[in-house]
mmCIF file of N, CA and C in Angstrom:
data_model
loop_
_atom_site.group_PDB
_atom_site.id
_atom_site.type_symbol
_atom_site.label_atom_id
_atom_site.label_comp_id
_atom_site.label_asym_id
_atom_site.label_seq_id
_atom_site.Cartn_x
_atom_site.Cartn_y
_atom_site.Cartn_z
ATOM 1 N N GLY A 1 8.527 3.225 11.540
ATOM 2 C CA GLY A 1 7.712 3.457 10.874
ATOM 3 C C GLY A 1 7.012 4.795 10.941
ATOM 4 N N ASP A 2 7.408 6.147 11.575
ATOM 5 C CA ASP A 2 7.124 7.280 11.750
ATOM 6 C C ASP A 2 7.760 8.248 11.223
ATOM 7 N N ILE A 3 7.061 9.573 11.006
ATOM 8 C CA ILE A 3 7.953 10.321 10.330
ATOM 9 C C ILE A 3 8.853 11.026 10.958
ATOM 10 N N LYS A 4 9.115 10.805 12.391
ATOM 11 C CA LYS A 4 10.007 11.313 13.124
ATOM 12 C C LYS A 4 11.238 10.384 12.921
ATOM 13 N N ASP A 5 11.065 9.023 12.589
ATOM 14 C CA ASP A 5 11.994 8.075 12.052
ATOM 15 C C ASP A 5 12.830 8.426 11.014
ATOM 16 N N VAL A 6 12.149 9.112 9.984
ATOM 17 C CA VAL A 6 12.954 9.643 8.805
ATOM 18 C C VAL A 6 13.788 10.787 8.905
ATOM 19 N N PRO A 7 15.401 10.609 8.918
ATOM 20 C CA PRO A 7 16.250 11.742 8.532
ATOM 21 C C PRO A 7 15.742 12.780 7.687
ATOM 22 N N SER A 8 15.898 14.086 8.092
ATOM 23 C CA SER A 8 15.745 15.243 7.397
ATOM 24 C C SER A 8 16.600 15.130 5.820
ATOM 25 N N LEU A 9 16.097 15.257 4.863
ATOM 26 C CA LEU A 9 16.837 15.492 3.873
ATOM 27 C C LEU A 9 17.690 16.788 3.923
ATOM 28 N N LEU A 10 17.310 18.104 4.350
ATOM 29 C CA LEU A 10 17.971 18.977 4.451
ATOM 30 C C LEU A 10 19.168 18.786 5.478
ATOM 31 N N SER A 11 19.783 17.487 5.873
ATOM 32 C CA SER A 11 20.550 17.535 6.444
ATOM 33 C C SER A 11 21.812 16.946 5.955
ATOM 34 N N TRP A 12 21.498 16.478 4.709
ATOM 35 C CA TRP A 12 22.168 16.249 3.508
ATOM 36 C C TRP A 12 23.343 17.132 3.283
ATOM 37 N N ASP A 13 24.476 17.098 3.225
ATOM 38 C CA ASP A 13 25.481 18.174 2.704
ATOM 39 C C ASP A 13 26.633 17.729 1.632
ATOM 40 N N ALA A 14 27.394 18.439 1.412
ATOM 41 C CA ALA A 14 27.943 18.547 -0.031
ATOM 42 C C ALA A 14 28.962 17.062 0.282
ATOM 43 N N GLU A 15 29.410 17.031 1.069
ATOM 44 C CA GLU A 15 30.530 16.178 1.733
ATOM 45 C C GLU A 15 30.025 14.775 1.208
ATOM 46 N N LYS A 16 28.746 14.386 2.104
ATOM 47 C CA LYS A 16 27.729 12.668 1.927
ATOM 48 C C LYS A 16 27.577 12.854 0.047
ATOM 49 N N GLU A 17 26.909 14.189 -0.264
ATOM 50 C CA GLU A 17 26.590 14.251 -1.670
ATOM 51 C C GLU A 17 27.912 13.575 -2.624
ATOM 52 N N GLN A 18 28.747 13.946 -2.048
ATOM 53 C CA GLN A 18 30.348 13.586 -2.748
ATOM 54 C C GLN A 18 30.758 12.070 -3.042
ATOM 55 N N ASP A 19 30.143 11.908 -1.232
ATOM 56 C CA ASP A 19 30.648 10.192 -0.970
ATOM 57 C C ASP A 19 29.839 9.666 -2.192
ATOM 58 N N PHE A 20 28.068 10.069 -2.005
ATOM 59 C CA PHE A 20 27.371 8.945 -2.522
ATOM 60 C C PHE A 20 27.725 9.203 -4.089
ATOM 61 N N PHE A 21 28.078 10.133 -4.436
ATOM 62 C CA PHE A 21 28.322 10.309 -5.774
ATOM 63 C C PHE A 21 29.886 10.229 -6.208
ATOM 64 N N PRO A 22 30.862 9.471 -6.292
ATOM 65 C CA PRO A 22 31.820 9.790 -6.680
ATOM 66 C C PRO A 22 32.317 9.842 -7.508
ATOM 67 N N ALA A 23 31.419 9.520 -8.995
ATOM 68 C CA ALA A 23 31.745 10.308 -10.093
ATOM 69 C C ALA A 23 31.561 11.613 -10.354
ATOM 70 N N LYS A 24 31.429 12.254 -9.565
ATOM 71 C CA LYS A 24 31.736 13.939 -9.585
ATOM 72 C C LYS A 24 32.951 14.310 -9.424
ATOM 73 N N LYS A 25 33.553 13.655 -8.706
ATOM 74 C CA LYS A 25 34.506 13.877 -8.402
ATOM 75 C C LYS A 25 36.049 13.645 -9.718
ATOM 76 N N LEU A 26 35.083 12.609 -10.530
ATOM 77 C CA LEU A 26 36.216 12.407 -11.969
ATOM 78 C C LEU A 26 35.687 13.350 -12.688
ATOM 79 N N ARG A 27 34.887 13.923 -12.927
ATOM 80 C CA ARG A 27 34.808 14.829 -13.885
ATOM 81 C C ARG A 27 35.438 15.841 -13.728
ATOM 82 N N ASP A 28 35.980 16.622 -15.305
ATOM 83 C CA ASP A 28 37.017 17.541 -15.386
ATOM 84 C C ASP A 28 35.938 18.804 -16.030
ATOM 85 N N GLU A 29 34.961 19.361 -14.987
ATOM 86 C CA GLU A 29 34.116 20.479 -15.552
ATOM 87 C C GLU A 29 34.520 21.306 -15.382
ATOM 88 N N PRO A 30 34.332 22.501 -15.776
ATOM 89 C CA PRO A 30 34.918 23.751 -14.620
ATOM 90 C C PRO A 30 34.210 24.295 -13.279
ATOM 91 N N LYS A 31 34.966 24.983 -12.701
ATOM 92 C CA LYS A 31 33.974 25.390 -11.217
ATOM 93 C C LYS A 31 32.694 25.879 -11.260
ATOM 94 N N GLU A 32 32.499 26.394 -12.099
ATOM 95 C CA GLU A 32 31.370 27.041 -11.714
ATOM 96 C C GLU A 32 29.905 26.231 -12.416
ATOM 97 N N ALA A 33 30.370 25.406 -13.082
ATOM 98 C CA ALA A 33 29.457 24.466 -13.686
ATOM 99 C C ALA A 33 29.066 23.163 -12.639
ATOM 100 N N LYS A 34 30.125 23.052 -11.679
ATOM 101 C CA LYS A 34 29.792 22.130 -10.949
ATOM 102 C C LYS A 34 28.817 23.201 -9.774
ATOM 103 N N THR A 35 29.000 24.514 -9.572
ATOM 104 C CA THR A 35 28.241 24.811 -8.985
ATOM 105 C C THR A 35 26.551 24.969 -9.063
ATOM 106 N N GLU A 36 26.343 25.369 -10.607
ATOM 107 C CA GLU A 36 25.467 24.948 -11.018
ATOM 108 C C GLU A 36 24.866 23.694 -11.249
ATOM 109 N N GLN A 37 25.564 22.728 -10.957
ATOM 110 C CA GLN A 37 24.712 21.267 -10.877
ATOM 111 C C GLN A 37 24.585 21.331 -8.999
ATOM 112 N N ASP A 38 25.421 21.347 -8.524
ATOM 113 C CA ASP A 38 25.290 21.594 -6.729
ATOM 114 C C ASP A 38 23.826 22.294 -6.565
ATOM 115 N N GLU A 39 23.515 23.777 -7.039
ATOM 116 C CA GLU A 39 22.696 24.226 -6.688
ATOM 117 C C GLU A 39 21.370 23.941 -7.321
ATOM 118 N N GLU A 40 21.583 22.968 -8.468
ATOM 119 C CA GLU A 40 20.306 22.303 -9.528
ATOM 120 C C GLU A 40 19.919 21.460 -8.196
ATOM 121 N N PHE A 41 20.969 20.514 -7.906
ATOM 122 C CA PHE A 41 20.445 19.155 -6.856
ATOM 123 C C PHE A 41 20.260 19.925 -6.009
ATOM 124 N N SER A 42 20.746 21.058 -5.245
ATOM 125 C CA SER A 42 20.179 21.084 -3.738
ATOM 126 C C SER A 42 18.650 21.549 -3.967
ATOM 127 N N LEU A 43 18.459 22.291 -5.239
ATOM 128 C CA LEU A 43 17.094 22.640 -5.570
ATOM 129 C C LEU A 43 15.982 21.244 -5.614
ATOM 130 N N TRP A 44 16.744 20.618 -6.178
ATOM 131 C CA TRP A 44 15.886 19.507 -6.556
ATOM 132 C C TRP A 44 15.621 18.720 -5.027
ATOM 133 N N MET A 45 16.871 18.148 -4.201
ATOM 134 C CA MET A 45 16.512 17.873 -2.900
ATOM 135 C C MET A 45 15.578 18.355 -2.278
ATOM 136 N N HIS A 46 15.795 19.836 -2.059
ATOM 137 C CA HIS A 46 14.979 20.375 -1.899
ATOM 138 C C HIS A 46 13.426 20.310 -1.893
ATOM 139 N N GLN A 47 12.965 20.276 -3.181
ATOM 140 C CA GLN A 47 11.695 20.228 -3.787
ATOM 141 C C GLN A 47 10.969 18.615 -3.045
ATOM 142 N N VAL A 48 12.246 17.668 -3.227
ATOM 143 C CA VAL A 48 12.031 16.379 -2.689
ATOM 144 C C VAL A 48 11.499 16.362 -1.235
ATOM 145 N N GLN A 49 12.428 16.853 -0.739
ATOM 146 C CA GLN A 49 12.333 16.725 0.744
ATOM 147 C C GLN A 49 10.802 17.359 1.296
ATOM 148 N N ILE A 50 10.289 18.440 0.752
ATOM 149 C CA ILE A 50 8.900 19.502 0.397
ATOM 150 C C ILE A 50 7.882 18.495 0.537
ATOM 151 N N PHE A 51 8.196 17.538 -1.423
ATOM 152 C CA PHE A 51 7.152 16.653 -1.184
ATOM 153 C C PHE A 51 6.983 15.657 -0.633
ATOM 154 N N PHE A 52 8.001 15.296 0.355
ATOM 155 C CA PHE A 52 7.307 14.110 1.412
ATOM 156 C C PHE A 52 7.205 14.439 2.580
ATOM 157 N N THR A 53 7.620 15.700 2.920
ATOM 158 C CA THR A 53 7.192 16.021 4.208
ATOM 159 C C THR A 53 5.775 16.886 4.188
ATOM 160 N N THR A 54 5.356 17.243 3.034
ATOM 161 C CA THR A 54 4.219 18.035 3.017
ATOM 162 C C THR A 54 2.991 16.913 2.606
ATOM 163 N N LYS A 55 3.205 16.369 1.513
ATOM 164 C CA LYS A 55 2.342 15.607 0.696
ATOM 165 C C LYS A 55 2.501 13.829 1.275
ATOM 166 N N PHE A 56 3.426 12.793 1.158
ATOM 167 C CA PHE A 56 3.719 11.555 1.049
ATOM 168 C C PHE A 56 3.283 11.541 2.391
ATOM 169 N N PHE A 57 4.181 11.427 3.170
ATOM 170 C CA PHE A 57 4.212 11.274 4.444
ATOM 171 C C PHE A 57 2.731 11.566 5.253
ATOM 172 N N PRO A 58 2.405 12.894 5.642
ATOM 173 C CA PRO A 58 0.970 12.930 5.993
ATOM 174 C C PRO A 58 0.016 11.954 5.267
ATOM 175 N N ALA A 59 0.173 11.693 4.195
ATOM 176 C CA ALA A 59 -0.703 10.930 3.281
ATOM 177 C C ALA A 59 -0.596 9.606 3.592
ATOM 178 N N TYR A 60 0.984 9.179 3.974
ATOM 179 C CA TYR A 60 0.522 8.059 4.483
ATOM 180 C C TYR A 60 0.329 7.533 6.130
ATOM 181 N N GLN A 61 0.930 8.924 6.904
ATOM 182 C CA GLN A 61 -0.266 8.894 8.245
ATOM 183 C C GLN A 61 -1.724 8.892 8.176
ATOM 184 N N HIS A 62 -2.175 9.387 7.514
ATOM 185 C CA HIS A 62 -3.330 9.745 7.312
ATOM 186 C C HIS A 62 -4.041 8.341 6.873
ATOM 187 N N GLU A 63 -3.640 7.503 5.705
ATOM 188 C CA GLU A 63 -4.008 6.140 5.634
ATOM 189 C C GLU A 63 -3.651 5.530 6.738
ATOM 190 N N LYS A 64 -2.800 5.441 7.317
ATOM 191 C CA LYS A 64 -2.397 4.125 8.639
ATOM 192 C C LYS A 64 -3.659 4.760 9.492
ATOM 193 N N VAL A 65 -3.775 6.188 9.689
ATOM 194 C CA VAL A 65 -4.997 6.182 10.525
ATOM 195 C C VAL A 65 -6.263 5.708 10.106
ATOM 196 N N LEU A 66 -6.774 6.101 8.912
ATOM 197 C CA LEU A 66 -8.078 5.244 8.276
ATOM 198 C C LEU A 66 -8.496 3.824 8.302
ATOM 199 N N ARG A 67 -6.625 2.988 8.014
ATOM 200 C CA ARG A 67 -6.859 1.849 8.220
ATOM 201 C C ARG A 67 -7.392 1.457 9.624
ATOM 202 N N GLU A 68 -6.732 1.731 10.442
ATOM 203 C CA GLU A 68 -7.143 1.551 11.817
ATOM 204 C C GLU A 68 -8.180 2.068 12.317
ATOM 205 N N LYS A 69 -8.868 2.905 12.163
ATOM 206 C CA LYS A 69 -10.393 3.372 12.268
ATOM 207 C C LYS A 69 -11.256 2.163 11.579
ATOM 208 N N ILE A 70 -10.753 1.893 10.248
ATOM 209 C CA ILE A 70 -11.551 0.862 9.380
ATOM 210 C C ILE A 70 -11.927 -0.406 10.079
ATOM 211 N N LYS A 71 -10.715 -0.927 10.928
ATOM 212 C CA LYS A 71 -10.484 -2.129 12.136
ATOM 213 C C LYS A 71 -11.259 -1.959 13.122
ATOM 214 N N GLU A 72 -11.236 -0.310 13.397
ATOM 215 C CA GLU A 72 -12.321 -0.440 14.475
ATOM 216 C C GLU A 72 -13.529 -0.574 14.488
ATOM 217 N N ASN A 73 -13.919 0.266 13.227
ATOM 218 C CA ASN A 73 -15.494 0.255 12.971
ATOM 219 C C ASN A 73 -16.085 -1.193 12.653
ATOM 220 N N ARG A 74 -15.130 -1.834 12.113
ATOM 221 C CA ARG A 74 -15.701 -3.719 11.853
ATOM 222 C C ARG A 74 -16.110 -4.457 12.851
ATOM 223 N N ILE A 75 -14.865 -3.784 14.125
ATOM 224 C CA ILE A 75 -15.102 -4.360 14.972
ATOM 225 C C ILE A 75 -16.546 -4.023 16.205
ATOM 226 N N ARG A 76 -16.511 -2.680 16.204
ATOM 227 C CA ARG A 76 -17.805 -2.246 16.498
ATOM 228 C C ARG A 76 -18.894 -2.559 15.689
ATOM 229 N N ASP A 77 -19.223 -2.775 14.598
ATOM 230 C CA ASP A 77 -20.521 -3.040 13.653
ATOM 231 C C ASP A 77 -20.507 -4.689 14.337
ATOM 232 N N ALA A 78 -19.493 -5.273 14.262
ATOM 233 C CA ALA A 78 -19.621 -6.937 14.578
ATOM 234 C C ALA A 78 -20.302 -6.970 15.936
ATOM 235 N N GLU A 79 -20.174 -6.037 16.870
ATOM 236 C CA GLU A 79 -20.378 -6.256 17.849
ATOM 237 C C GLU A 79 -21.489 -6.024 17.901
ATOM 238 N N LEU A 80 -22.235 -4.587 17.983
ATOM 239 C CA LEU A 80 -23.799 -4.043 17.295
ATOM 240 C C LEU A 80 -24.672 -5.128 16.811
ATOM 241 N N ALA A 81 -24.043 -5.938 15.611
ATOM 242 C CA ALA A 81 -24.739 -7.080 14.967
ATOM 243 C C ALA A 81 -25.332 -8.245 15.831
ATOM 244 N N GLU A 82 -24.005 -8.438 16.716
ATOM 245 C CA GLU A 82 -24.092 -9.364 17.648
ATOM 246 C C GLU A 82 -25.261 -9.118 18.596
ATOM 247 N N LEU A 83 -25.599 -7.759 19.137
ATOM 248 C CA LEU A 83 -26.260 -7.346 19.938
ATOM 249 C C LEU A 83 -27.737 -6.948 19.345
ATOM 250 N N ARG A 84 -27.858 -6.921 18.512
ATOM 251 C CA ARG A 84 -28.986 -6.979 17.097
ATOM 252 C C ARG A 84 -29.771 -8.254 17.453
ATOM 253 N N LYS A 85 -28.497 -8.736 17.441
ATOM 254 C CA LYS A 85 -28.895 -10.645 17.097
ATOM 255 C C LYS A 85 -29.915 -10.898 18.253
ATOM 256 N N ILE A 86 -29.056 -10.535 19.499
ATOM 257 C CA ILE A 86 -29.371 -11.152 20.815
ATOM 258 C C ILE A 86 -30.816 -10.467 21.391
ATOM 259 N N LYS A 87 -30.896 -9.362 20.582
ATOM 260 C CA LYS A 87 -32.307 -8.254 21.311
ATOM 261 C C LYS A 87 -33.554 -8.817 20.276
ATOM 262 N N ASP A 88 -32.627 -9.639 19.157
ATOM 263 C CA ASP A 88 -33.990 -9.778 18.236
ATOM 264 C C ASP A 88 -34.481 -11.077 18.642
ATOM 265 N N GLU A 89 -33.779 -12.333 18.867
ATOM 266 C CA GLU A 89 -34.166 -13.121 19.303
ATOM 267 C C GLU A 89 -34.766 -13.155 20.664
ATOM 268 N N GLU A 90 -34.403 -12.104 21.704
ATOM 269 C CA GLU A 90 -35.366 -11.950 22.971
ATOM 270 C C GLU A 90 -36.906 -11.716 22.317
ATOM 271 N N LEU A 91 -36.296 -10.469 20.965
ATOM 272 C CA LEU A 91 -38.080 -10.148 21.017
ATOM 273 C C LEU A 91 -38.819 -11.237 20.178
ATOM 274 N N ALA A 92 -38.268 -11.915 19.592
ATOM 275 C CA ALA A 92 -39.413 -13.058 19.478
ATOM 276 C C ALA A 92 -39.315 -14.033 20.550
ATOM 277 N N LYS A 93 -38.914 -14.213 20.983
ATOM 278 C CA LYS A 93 -39.116 -14.999 22.439
ATOM 279 C C LYS A 93 -40.328 -14.379 23.025
ATOM 280 N N PHE A 94 -39.855 -13.261 23.264
ATOM 281 C CA PHE A 94 -41.012 -12.472 23.945
ATOM 282 C C PHE A 94 -42.430 -12.741 23.331
ATOM 283 N N ILE A 95 -42.361 -12.090 22.134
ATOM 284 C CA ILE A 95 -43.859 -12.346 21.142
ATOM 285 C C ILE A 95 -44.022 -13.835 21.084
ATOM 286 N N ALA A 96 -43.304 -15.347 20.842
ATOM 287 C CA ALA A 96 -44.028 -16.080 21.197
ATOM 288 C C ALA A 96 -44.471 -16.348 22.466
ATOM 289 N N GLU A 97 -44.255 -15.819 23.409
ATOM 290 C CA GLU A 97 -44.864 -16.289 24.550
ATOM 291 C C GLU A 97 -46.351 -15.605 24.808
ATOM 292 N N ARG A 98 -46.135 -13.875 24.221
ATOM 293 C CA ARG A 98 -47.092 -13.923 24.469
ATOM 294 C C ARG A 98 -48.027 -14.356 23.386
ATOM 295 N N GLU A 99 -47.772 -14.715 22.358
ATOM 296 C CA GLU A 99 -48.968 -15.450 21.467
ATOM 297 C C GLU A 99 -49.262 -16.920 22.144
ATOM 298 N N VAL A 100 -48.434 -17.597 22.744
ATOM 299 C CA VAL A 100 -49.122 -18.496 23.749
ATOM 300 C C VAL A 100 -50.254 -18.247 24.510
ATOM 301 N N GLU A 101 -49.961 -17.155 25.496
ATOM 302 C CA GLU A 101 -50.668 -16.702 26.246
ATOM 303 C C GLU A 101 -52.047 -16.201 25.609
ATOM 304 N N GLU A 102 -51.753 -15.594 24.814
ATOM 305 C CA GLU A 102 -52.813 -15.326 24.187
ATOM 306 C C GLU A 102 -53.594 -17.076 23.347
ATOM 307 N N ALA A 103 -53.290 -17.543 23.019
ATOM 308 C CA ALA A 103 -53.504 -18.909 22.416
ATOM 309 C C ALA A 103 -54.681 -19.324 23.756
ATOM 310 N N LYS A 104 -53.581 -19.448 24.735
ATOM 311 C CA LYS A 104 -54.326 -20.043 26.011
ATOM 312 C C LYS A 104 -55.708 -19.647 26.452
ATOM 313 N N ARG A 105 -55.305 -18.328 26.504
ATOM 314 C CA ARG A 105 -56.702 -17.195 27.342
ATOM 315 C C ARG A 105 -57.604 -17.613 26.430
ATOM 316 N N GLN A 106 -57.794 -17.837 25.121
ATOM 317 C CA GLN A 106 -58.908 -17.958 23.821
ATOM 318 C C GLN A 106 -59.369 -19.403 24.264
ATOM 319 N N GLU A 107 -58.600 -20.318 24.650
ATOM 320 C CA GLU A 107 -59.365 -21.461 24.671
ATOM 321 C C GLU A 107 -59.889 -21.588 26.071
ATOM 322 N N ALA A 108 -59.822 -21.176 27.176
ATOM 323 C CA ALA A 108 -59.801 -20.714 28.167
ATOM 324 C C ALA A 108 -61.440 -20.150 28.301
ATOM 325 N N ALA A 109 -61.625 -19.098 27.247
ATOM 326 C CA ALA A 109 -62.688 -18.540 27.219
ATOM 327 C C ALA A 109 -63.764 -19.133 26.428
#
């Protein structure tokens, strides 16, 4: 799942294209029409390659990073909530002890 794992669309050559689209060989179009179609196809492939490399793949990678950060933040928030809970319990215990001591002092007085 990394950008480096995806082969570049620029490496697509006419021979692979003809193997992928064997129907092109069967058409009886003039040579000029084929070259114009080839140019259009090459332009389209280049535009698709630009879209994937500049928009789609970076956006996908960014989403993966954000998902990972969200997981990390949730873990950190859970740890902080646990620490706050422990501190609150300790504070409540301390306050209760103080109140007990204060009550004993008042009784003694």
